[in-house]
Amino acid sequence: MTRNGPDVVEALPQVEVDAPGAPPGCRRRLVETARLHWSVGDGGDPADLAQRFLAAHGIDRGDLTRPGRHDSDAGVCGAALYLSAAAGAYTLGVSPGAPSPAPALPDLVVVVYHHTDRPASPPPPAPAPWRLGPWQDSWTPAAHAAAVAAVRDAIARGDVYQVNIVGHAAAGYTGDPLPALARLAALPGARYGGTLHGPGWALGCASPETLIAVEHGRLVTRPIKGTRPATPAGRRDLLTSAKERAEHIMIVDLERNDLARVARTGSVRVDELFAVRRWCDLWQAESTVSAAPADGLGLADLLRAVCPGGSVTGAPKHAALAHIAALEPVGRGASMGALGWVGPDRLDLGLTIRTAAADGNLLHLWAGGGITWDSDPAAEVAEAAAKAAPIRALLAG
């Protein structure tokens, strides 16, 4: 675990913050004042570490029912927060699975920013030319299909109802990966588009999915399940697919249960069910589940309740995580975790689907989907490829 906390704001370099959820009016006038890196091997509770580190640097989210005030003219603005899928599994006492293929990337990152009125720093020198090599998948289509079949066998035994299976690919590169990763935010539908980086690593996100946010005093999650090509026929097929609707409703029920653990009794509701929205050239089904936070609910308890996200694990969550750990050939790295912003007055974390990461001389990308009894292995392999295709194309840039 590493911590960094310079004391003199005026001595720090100004940065343009690209983390999802950062206040738009502040992004060009911030300085980094403190940073926490933690990995699963360090021990401890990452959710508690994050809450205590934030509080020590002026962002007290120990009671989410009592928001603070964001002053854009002085003081602390907020913090970028990233929590990996492995860290989420760790907090549940479940195996995080195979080692990450991007070991330089921490499992928890918190970066605190303060406002500054100093002139902007000069632009960095032009990066070396960007070149991306061929992608190498961590499993073959046949191995991916076999994992789908194994989940169907587990469903037949009554072990699980649904398991999300994720594949990984890596490509060598030369040049600075950060500008390439930053391009992901421009993909249509990338509600949580942005980047985060540190020594020897960087990640770029194009996620459309809300893992957890606080909106108008309510906890909100927007699970996405169900995918079709963004054509009129694809939209009709998604809306009428019994398989996709069943898969989706299982996850909505799981999210209702997750929120109920930290909500006022009787306050959980489904505000919108199976709305079809577009991400790049795909239609996806999204629902909105919300709840009133329990009295005294803090950030740590909320993270423990919702991480890792239900839409990228399965149902029941603990059993699904055990199957994920057994079936996926490499760890999920930067994918299927949480990334967003925590401020005195706001909390908005996206789920890191459609996310790539750089580590050393390799660029990494993950994609997958939820498996139910009605899943066709070949179709699931094709769906994962369709989700990865726009990101691969943009990174090749």
PDB file of C-alpha atoms in Angstrom, residues 1-4 35-47 49-50 82-84 86-87 103-111:
ATOM      1  CA  MET A   1       0.000   0.000   0.000  1.00  0.00           C
ATOM      2  CA  THR A   2       1.304   3.447  -0.850  1.00  0.00           C
ATOM      3  CA  ARG A   3       0.143   6.860   0.274  1.00  0.00           C
ATOM      4  CA  ASN A   4       1.105  10.299  -0.927  1.00  0.00           C
ATOM      5  CA  ARG A  35      -3.103   9.517  -3.452  1.00  0.00           C
ATOM      6  CA  LEU A  36      -3.712   6.025  -2.056  1.00  0.00           C
ATOM      7  CA  HIS A  37      -2.781   2.781  -3.839  1.00  0.00           C
ATOM      8  CA  TRP A  38      -3.744  -0.604  -2.352  1.00  0.00           C
ATOM      9  CA  SER A  39      -3.586  -4.174  -3.654  1.00  0.00           C
ATOM     10  CA  VAL A  40      -5.291  -7.329  -2.416  1.00  0.00           C
ATOM     11  CA  GLY A  41      -1.991  -8.696  -1.119  1.00  0.00           C
ATOM     12  CA  ASP A  42      -1.640  -5.713   1.235  1.00  0.00           C
ATOM     13  CA  GLY A  43      -4.426  -6.957   3.525  1.00  0.00           C
ATOM     14  CA  GLY A  44      -7.039  -4.853   5.268  1.00  0.00           C
ATOM     15  CA  ASP A  45     -10.477  -3.729   4.118  1.00  0.00           C
ATOM     16  CA  PRO A  46     -10.291  -1.594   0.946  1.00  0.00           C
ATOM     17  CA  ALA A  47     -13.734  -0.070   1.487  1.00  0.00           C
ATOM     18  CA  LEU A  49      -9.374   2.270   3.793  1.00  0.00           C
ATOM     19  CA  ALA A  50     -11.009   4.385   1.089  1.00  0.00           C
ATOM     20  CA  TYR A  82     -11.241   3.074  -8.548  1.00  0.00           C
ATOM     21  CA  LEU A  83     -11.969  -0.314  -6.965  1.00  0.00           C
ATOM     22  CA  SER A  84     -11.200  -3.526  -8.850  1.00  0.00           C
ATOM     23  CA  ALA A  86     -10.811  -8.522  -7.274  1.00  0.00           C
ATOM     24  CA  ALA A  87     -11.059  -6.075  -4.374  1.00  0.00           C
ATOM     25  CA  PRO A 103      -0.189  -6.531 -12.067  1.00  0.00           C
ATOM     26  CA  ALA A 104       1.054  -2.927 -11.948  1.00  0.00           C
ATOM     27  CA  LEU A 105      -2.549  -1.706 -11.664  1.00  0.00           C
ATOM     28  CA  PRO A 106      -3.582  -1.427  -7.981  1.00  0.00           C
ATOM     29  CA  ASP A 107      -6.881  -2.843  -6.731  1.00  0.00           C
ATOM     30  CA  LEU A 108      -7.835   0.420  -5.017  1.00  0.00           C
ATOM     31  CA  VAL A 109      -6.883   3.914  -6.136  1.00  0.00           C
ATOM     32  CA  VAL A 110      -8.045   7.128  -4.463  1.00  0.00           C
ATOM     33  CA  VAL A 111      -6.767  10.453  -5.825  1.00  0.00           C
TER      34      VAL A 111
END
